[in-house]
Coordinates of C-alpha atoms in Angstrom, one line a residue:
X1 CA 37.1 -5.7 -25.3
X2 CA 37.7 -2.1 -26.2
X3 CA 37.4 -3.0 -29.9
X4 CA 33.9 -4.4 -29.3
X5 CA 32.7 -1.2 -27.7
X6 CA 31.9 0.2 -31.1
X7 CA 29.1 -2.3 -31.3
X8 CA 27.3 -1.0 -28.3
X9 CA 24.0 0.7 -29.1
X10 CA 22.8 3.2 -26.5
X11 CA 19.0 3.1 -26.9
X12 CA 18.0 5.2 -23.8
X13 CA 18.3 8.5 -25.6
X14 CA 16.5 7.4 -28.8
X15 CA 13.0 8.5 -29.6
X16 CA 10.3 5.9 -30.2
X17 CA 10.4 4.5 -33.7
X18 CA 12.9 3.0 -36.1
X19 CA 16.6 3.7 -36.0
X20 CA 19.3 2.4 -38.3
X21 CA 22.8 1.3 -37.4
X22 CA 25.5 0.1 -39.9
X23 CA 28.7 -1.8 -39.2
X24 CA 31.4 -3.1 -41.5
X25 CA 33.0 -6.3 -40.4
X26 CA 36.4 -7.7 -41.4
X27 CA 38.8 -10.3 -40.0
X28 CA 39.7 -8.2 -37.0
X29 CA 36.1 -8.5 -35.8
X30 CA 36.2 -12.3 -35.9
X31 CA 39.6 -12.5 -34.3
X32 CA 38.2 -10.9 -31.2
X33 CA 36.1 -14.0 -30.9
X34 CA 39.1 -16.2 -31.5
X35 CA 37.7 -17.3 -34.9
X36 CA 40.5 -17.6 -37.5
X37 CA 39.0 -19.8 -40.2
X38 CA 38.5 -17.0 -42.7
X39 CA 41.3 -16.0 -45.1
X40 CA 39.6 -12.6 -45.4
X41 CA 36.1 -11.2 -45.2
X42 CA 34.2 -8.0 -46.1
X43 CA 30.7 -7.9 -44.6
X44 CA 28.3 -5.0 -44.3
X45 CA 25.7 -5.2 -41.6
X46 CA 22.6 -3.1 -40.9
X47 CA 20.6 -3.2 -37.8
X48 CA 17.1 -1.7 -37.7
X49 CA 16.1 -0.9 -34.1
X50 CA 12.4 -0.3 -33.6
X51 CA 12.1 1.3 -30.2
X52 CA 8.7 0.8 -28.5
X53 CA 7.5 1.9 -25.1
X54 CA 8.1 -1.5 -23.5
X55 CA 10.4 -3.4 -25.8
X56 CA 13.0 -3.2 -28.6
X57 CA 12.8 -5.0 -31.9
X58 CA 16.2 -5.5 -33.6
X59 CA 16.4 -6.7 -37.3
X60 CA 19.9 -7.7 -38.3
X61 CA 20.8 -8.0 -42.0
X62 CA 24.3 -8.8 -43.4
X63 CA 25.7 -9.0 -46.9
X64 CA 29.2 -9.6 -48.2
X65 CA 31.8 -12.2 -49.0
X66 CA 34.0 -14.4 -47.0
X67 CA 37.2 -16.0 -48.4
X68 CA 37.3 -19.6 -47.2
X69 CA 39.2 -22.7 -47.9
X70 CA 37.3 -25.6 -49.5
X71 CA 37.0 -28.6 -47.2
X72 CA 37.6 -31.0 -50.2
X73 CA 40.3 -29.3 -52.3
X74 CA 41.7 -26.8 -49.8
X75 CA 41.4 -24.2 -52.6
X76 CA 40.5 -20.7 -51.4
X77 CA 37.3 -19.1 -52.8
X78 CA 34.9 -16.2 -52.0
X79 CA 31.8 -17.5 -50.3
X80 CA 28.8 -15.1 -50.7
X81 CA 27.1 -14.3 -47.4
X82 CA 23.6 -12.9 -47.0
X83 CA 21.7 -13.3 -43.8
X84 CA 19.0 -11.9 -41.6
X85 CA 17.9 -12.4 -37.9
X86 CA 15.4 -10.9 -35.6
X87 CA 15.8 -10.2 -31.8
X88 CA 13.2 -8.9 -29.4
X89 CA 14.5 -7.2 -26.3
X90 CA 12.1 -7.0 -23.3
X91 CA 12.7 -5.5 -19.9
X92 CA 11.8 -7.1 -16.6
X93 CA 12.9 -7.0 -12.9
X94 CA 12.7 -10.8 -12.7
X95 CA 15.5 -13.0 -14.0
X96 CA 13.9 -14.9 -16.8
X97 CA 15.8 -17.4 -19.1
X98 CA 16.1 -15.9 -22.6
X99 CA 16.1 -17.8 -25.8
X100 CA 17.5 -17.1 -29.3
X101 CA 14.7 -14.8 -30.3
X102 CA 14.0 -13.0 -27.0
X103 CA 16.4 -11.3 -24.7
X104 CA 15.3 -10.2 -21.3
X105 CA 17.3 -7.3 -19.8
X106 CA 16.9 -5.9 -16.3
X107 CA 15.0 -2.6 -15.9
X108 CA 17.2 0.4 -16.1
X109 CA 19.7 -1.0 -18.7
X110 CA 20.3 1.7 -21.3
X111 CA 22.5 -0.1 -23.9
X112 CA 23.1 -3.4 -25.7
X113 CA 26.2 -4.8 -27.2
X114 CA 25.2 -6.4 -30.5
X115 CA 28.7 -7.8 -31.4
X116 CA 27.9 -11.3 -30.2
X117 CA 24.6 -11.4 -32.1
X118 CA 26.4 -10.3 -35.3
X119 CA 29.1 -12.9 -34.8
X120 CA 26.6 -15.7 -34.2
X121 CA 24.4 -14.7 -37.1
X122 CA 27.3 -15.0 -39.6
X123 CA 29.0 -18.0 -38.2
X124 CA 25.8 -20.0 -37.9
X125 CA 24.9 -19.2 -41.5
X126 CA 28.0 -21.0 -42.8
X127 CA 27.4 -24.6 -44.0
X128 CA 29.0 -27.5 -42.1
X129 CA 30.9 -28.6 -45.1
X130 CA 32.3 -25.8 -47.2
X131 CA 32.7 -26.9 -50.9
X132 CA 34.2 -24.8 -53.7
X133 CA 31.6 -24.2 -56.4
X134 CA 34.1 -25.6 -58.9
X135 CA 34.2 -28.9 -57.1
X136 CA 30.4 -29.2 -57.1
X137 CA 30.1 -28.5 -60.8
X138 CA 33.3 -30.3 -61.9
X139 CA 35.1 -27.3 -63.4
X140 CA 37.9 -26.9 -60.7
X141 CA 41.2 -28.7 -61.5
X142 CA 43.8 -29.0 -58.8
X143 CA 46.5 -31.5 -57.8
X144 CA 44.5 -32.4 -54.7
X145 CA 41.4 -33.2 -56.6
X146 CA 43.3 -35.3 -59.1
X147 CA 44.9 -37.3 -56.2
X148 CA 41.4 -37.8 -54.7
X149 CA 40.1 -39.1 -58.0
X150 CA 43.0 -41.6 -58.4
X151 CA 42.4 -42.8 -54.8
X152 CA 38.7 -43.1 -55.5
X153 CA 39.3 -45.2 -58.6
X154 CA 41.6 -47.6 -56.6
X155 CA 38.9 -48.0 -54.0
X156 CA 36.3 -48.8 -56.6
X157 CA 38.5 -51.4 -58.2
X158 CA 39.2 -53.1 -54.9
X159 CA 35.5 -53.1 -54.0
X160 CA 34.6 -54.8 -57.3
X161 CA 36.7 -57.8 -56.4
X162 CA 34.6 -60.2 -54.3
X163 CA 35.5 -63.2 -52.2
X164 CA 34.6 -66.3 -54.2
X165 CA 33.1 -67.9 -51.1
X166 CA 30.4 -65.3 -51.0
X167 CA 29.6 -65.6 -54.7
X168 CA 27.9 -68.9 -54.1
X169 CA 25.4 -67.1 -51.8
X170 CA 24.4 -64.9 -54.7
X171 CA 23.1 -68.0 -56.5
X172 CA 20.7 -68.7 -53.7
X173 CA 18.8 -65.4 -54.4

């Protein structure tokens, strides 16, 4: 947890108004959350903290690239990443359930660790199925894709053969 201490923002000594914090994220950041799906990554993040008298507004922005493996061809490629998220921090003596846009902190708290919010913002921005741009536009050539195409052709040929017993039912239509 010592590594994640660099993502703690101490807001108690800040004046009212907007303050900017910048963090650069790489694989070591995600490894602290036991997330190892990236080959490499280079992401710059910026947090604008607007301190008001009774709440904090945090605007998270990130931009960079993540080297991932395609789920179809297993070919590595750089996935561009750009994302934004807002979080409002309120203070209360009552324990109130928070949601994804509001965070309720107890009165007297003077700092917030933003590492988990940065992690979630980036991981949740990834698509469920990661596909190499060359697979989508047909320009990528690899042994894996060629094997998939051969298999697909065999499946289509087998599907074209129909059982003659069912062919008579087609005449009824």
